[in-house]
């Protein structure tokens, strides 16, 4: 049996001092993609932040090796004064990687590699931000609404990048409202909303 890259065991998460998710159970194995679903405010971002270690769990546990995690949030996390290639090189070296060519190819950035990131369009910036995942060398991709600002062609690029990651033994947990065309399991957060919203003394918003 293949060991899971991520296991949620009765996990509860809070936002703004209020418990918004309780009793989460999930296993994510190599080669699997799971899509988080739920209405706005259902806790998708909160769950990803908790798994990524950016805020503590209220109860239960997210069993995952921190060295396996690469997290892409709403921000593109790029330096506007650096070129596309310089941004990717920085992130690659941060994670002990050196070859940025696969990332440039995956998101059609080769022709833009010498352009300053600050001069890119919103969609191009998003493609650059997402391409960072390809140079992390990390097995578990956590991604929060990754297709914002992307046109249909770029969404297809992103989906292909995820497929390649899965084929290489990686896994992905993606919060999105759109159909990416991936073979993915849907994890609906609606059943894990607590019956009563409990306040906590600790507010992770200050992290």
Coordinates of C-alpha atoms in Angstrom, one line a residue:
X1 CA 0.0 0.0 0.0
X2 CA 1.4 3.4 -1.0
X3 CA 2.0 5.7 1.9
X4 CA 0.0 8.9 1.9
X5 CA 1.7 12.3 1.4
X6 CA -1.0 13.9 3.5
X7 CA -3.4 12.6 6.1
X8 CA -6.0 14.7 7.9
X9 CA -7.1 13.0 11.1
X10 CA -10.2 14.6 12.7
X11 CA -8.8 18.0 11.9
X12 CA -10.5 21.2 13.0
X13 CA -9.5 24.7 11.7
X14 CA -10.4 28.2 12.8
X15 CA -10.5 31.6 11.1
X16 CA -10.6 34.9 13.0
X17 CA -10.8 32.9 16.3
X18 CA -13.9 31.0 15.1
X19 CA -13.9 27.2 14.3
X20 CA -15.0 27.0 10.7
X21 CA -14.2 23.3 9.9
X22 CA -14.4 20.3 12.2
X23 CA -13.7 16.6 12.0
X24 CA -11.9 16.6 8.6
X25 CA -10.7 13.2 7.4
X26 CA -8.7 12.9 4.2
X27 CA -5.8 10.9 2.7
X28 CA -3.8 12.1 -0.3
X29 CA -1.5 9.6 -1.9
X30 CA 1.2 10.1 -4.6
X31 CA -0.3 10.5 -8.0
X32 CA -3.6 11.9 -6.7
X33 CA -5.3 15.3 -7.2
X34 CA -8.0 16.4 -4.8
X35 CA -10.2 19.4 -5.5
X36 CA -11.5 21.4 -2.5
X37 CA -15.1 22.5 -3.1
X38 CA -17.5 24.6 -1.0
X39 CA -19.1 28.1 -1.2
X40 CA -17.1 31.2 -0.4
X41 CA -16.3 31.4 3.2
X42 CA -16.5 27.6 3.7
X43 CA -12.9 27.4 4.9
X44 CA -10.9 26.3 1.8
X45 CA -8.1 28.9 2.3
X46 CA -8.1 28.2 6.0
X47 CA -7.6 24.5 5.5
X48 CA -4.8 25.0 3.0
X49 CA -3.1 27.5 5.4
X50 CA -3.4 25.0 8.3
X51 CA -1.9 22.1 6.3
X52 CA 0.9 24.4 5.1
X53 CA 1.7 25.2 8.7
X54 CA 0.9 28.9 8.5
X55 CA -1.6 28.6 11.4
X56 CA -2.2 25.9 14.0
X57 CA -5.0 23.4 14.0
X58 CA -7.7 23.7 16.7
X59 CA -8.0 20.0 17.1
X60 CA -6.9 16.8 15.3
X61 CA -3.8 16.6 13.1
X62 CA -2.6 17.1 9.6
X63 CA 0.1 14.5 9.1
X64 CA 2.5 15.7 6.4
X65 CA 6.2 16.2 6.0
X66 CA 6.8 20.0 5.8
X67 CA 9.6 19.3 3.3
X68 CA 7.0 17.8 0.9
X69 CA 4.9 21.0 0.8
X70 CA 4.8 23.7 -1.9
X71 CA 2.1 26.3 -1.3
X72 CA 0.7 28.7 -3.9
X73 CA -1.7 31.3 -2.3
X74 CA -3.6 34.2 -3.9
X75 CA -0.5 36.3 -4.3
X76 CA 1.9 35.5 -7.2
X77 CA 5.0 36.0 -4.9
X78 CA 7.1 37.5 -7.7
X79 CA 9.7 40.3 -7.6
X80 CA 8.6 43.0 -10.1
X81 CA 12.1 44.4 -10.7
X82 CA 13.5 40.9 -11.6
X83 CA 13.1 39.3 -15.0
X84 CA 11.0 36.1 -15.4
X85 CA 14.1 34.0 -15.5
X86 CA 15.6 35.7 -12.5
X87 CA 12.4 35.1 -10.5
X88 CA 12.4 31.5 -11.3
X89 CA 16.1 31.1 -10.7
X90 CA 15.7 32.6 -7.3
X91 CA 12.9 30.2 -6.3
X92 CA 14.7 27.2 -7.8
X93 CA 17.8 27.9 -5.8
X94 CA 15.8 28.5 -2.7
X95 CA 14.6 24.9 -3.0
X96 CA 18.0 23.5 -4.0
X97 CA 17.0 23.2 -7.7
X98 CA 18.7 24.7 -10.7
X99 CA 17.0 23.9 -14.0
X100 CA 14.2 26.4 -14.8
X101 CA 13.7 25.2 -18.4
X102 CA 10.8 22.8 -17.5
X103 CA 8.9 25.6 -15.7
X104 CA 9.5 28.0 -18.6
X105 CA 8.2 25.4 -21.1
X106 CA 5.2 24.3 -19.0
X107 CA 3.8 27.9 -18.8
X108 CA 5.0 29.2 -22.2
X109 CA 7.3 31.7 -20.6
X110 CA 10.5 31.2 -22.7
X111 CA 9.7 34.2 -24.9
X112 CA 9.2 36.3 -21.8
X113 CA 12.2 35.1 -19.8
X114 CA 14.1 38.4 -20.1
X115 CA 11.2 40.7 -19.4
X116 CA 10.8 42.3 -16.0
X117 CA 8.0 40.7 -14.0
X118 CA 6.5 44.1 -13.3
X119 CA 5.9 44.7 -17.0
X120 CA 3.9 41.5 -17.4
X121 CA 0.1 41.4 -17.8
X122 CA -2.0 40.0 -14.9
X123 CA -2.3 36.6 -16.7
X124 CA 1.4 36.4 -17.4
X125 CA 2.2 37.2 -13.8
X126 CA -0.1 34.5 -12.7
X127 CA 1.6 32.0 -15.1
X128 CA 4.9 33.0 -13.6
X129 CA 3.7 32.6 -10.1
X130 CA 2.3 29.2 -10.8
X131 CA 5.5 28.1 -12.6
X132 CA 7.3 28.4 -9.3
X133 CA 5.7 25.2 -8.3
X134 CA 7.6 23.4 -11.0
X135 CA 11.0 24.4 -9.6
X136 CA 10.4 23.5 -5.9
X137 CA 11.0 19.8 -6.2
X138 CA 8.3 19.3 -3.6
X139 CA 5.8 16.4 -3.8
X140 CA 2.6 18.0 -2.4
X141 CA 1.3 21.1 -4.1
X142 CA -1.3 23.1 -2.1
X143 CA -2.9 25.6 -4.4
X144 CA -5.5 28.3 -3.6
X145 CA -7.7 29.4 -6.6
X146 CA -4.7 29.0 -9.0
X147 CA -6.6 29.9 -12.2
X148 CA -7.5 33.5 -11.2
X149 CA -6.6 35.8 -14.1
X150 CA -5.9 32.9 -16.5
X151 CA -7.5 32.5 -19.9
X152 CA -8.6 29.1 -21.2
X153 CA -5.2 28.4 -22.9
X154 CA -3.4 29.2 -19.6
X155 CA -5.8 27.1 -17.6
X156 CA -5.0 24.2 -19.9
X157 CA -1.2 24.8 -19.3
X158 CA -1.8 24.7 -15.6
X159 CA -3.8 21.5 -15.8
X160 CA -1.0 19.9 -17.9
X161 CA 1.6 20.9 -15.4
X162 CA -0.5 19.3 -12.6
X163 CA -0.8 16.1 -14.7
X164 CA 2.9 16.0 -15.2
X165 CA 3.5 16.5 -11.5
X166 CA 1.1 13.6 -10.7
X167 CA 2.7 11.4 -13.2
X168 CA 6.0 11.9 -11.5
X169 CA 4.6 10.7 -8.2
X170 CA 3.5 14.1 -6.8
X171 CA 0.1 15.0 -5.5
X172 CA -2.0 18.1 -5.4
X173 CA -4.7 19.6 -3.2
X174 CA -6.4 22.5 -5.1
X175 CA -9.1 24.9 -4.1
X176 CA -11.0 26.0 -7.2
X177 CA -14.6 26.7 -8.4
X178 CA -13.9 25.7 -12.0
X179 CA -13.5 22.3 -13.8
X180 CA -9.8 21.9 -14.6
X181 CA -10.3 18.8 -16.7
X182 CA -8.2 16.8 -14.3
X183 CA -8.9 13.3 -13.0
X184 CA -9.4 14.5 -9.5
X185 CA -11.3 13.5 -6.4
X186 CA -13.7 16.2 -5.0
X187 CA -13.4 16.9 -1.3
X188 CA -16.5 18.9 -0.4
X189 CA -16.0 20.9 2.8
X190 CA -19.7 21.5 3.4
X191 CA -20.3 18.5 5.6
X192 CA -17.5 19.6 7.9
X193 CA -19.0 22.9 8.9
X194 CA -19.6 22.7 12.6
X195 CA -23.2 22.9 13.8
X196 CA -22.3 25.8 16.1
X197 CA -19.4 28.2 15.5
X198 CA -17.2 28.1 18.5
X199 CA -14.9 31.0 19.4
X200 CA -11.2 30.3 20.2
X201 CA -8.9 32.4 22.3
X202 CA -6.1 32.3 19.7
X203 CA -6.5 34.3 16.5
X204 CA -4.3 33.0 13.7
X205 CA -4.8 36.2 11.7
X206 CA -1.9 37.7 13.6
X207 CA 0.5 35.1 12.3

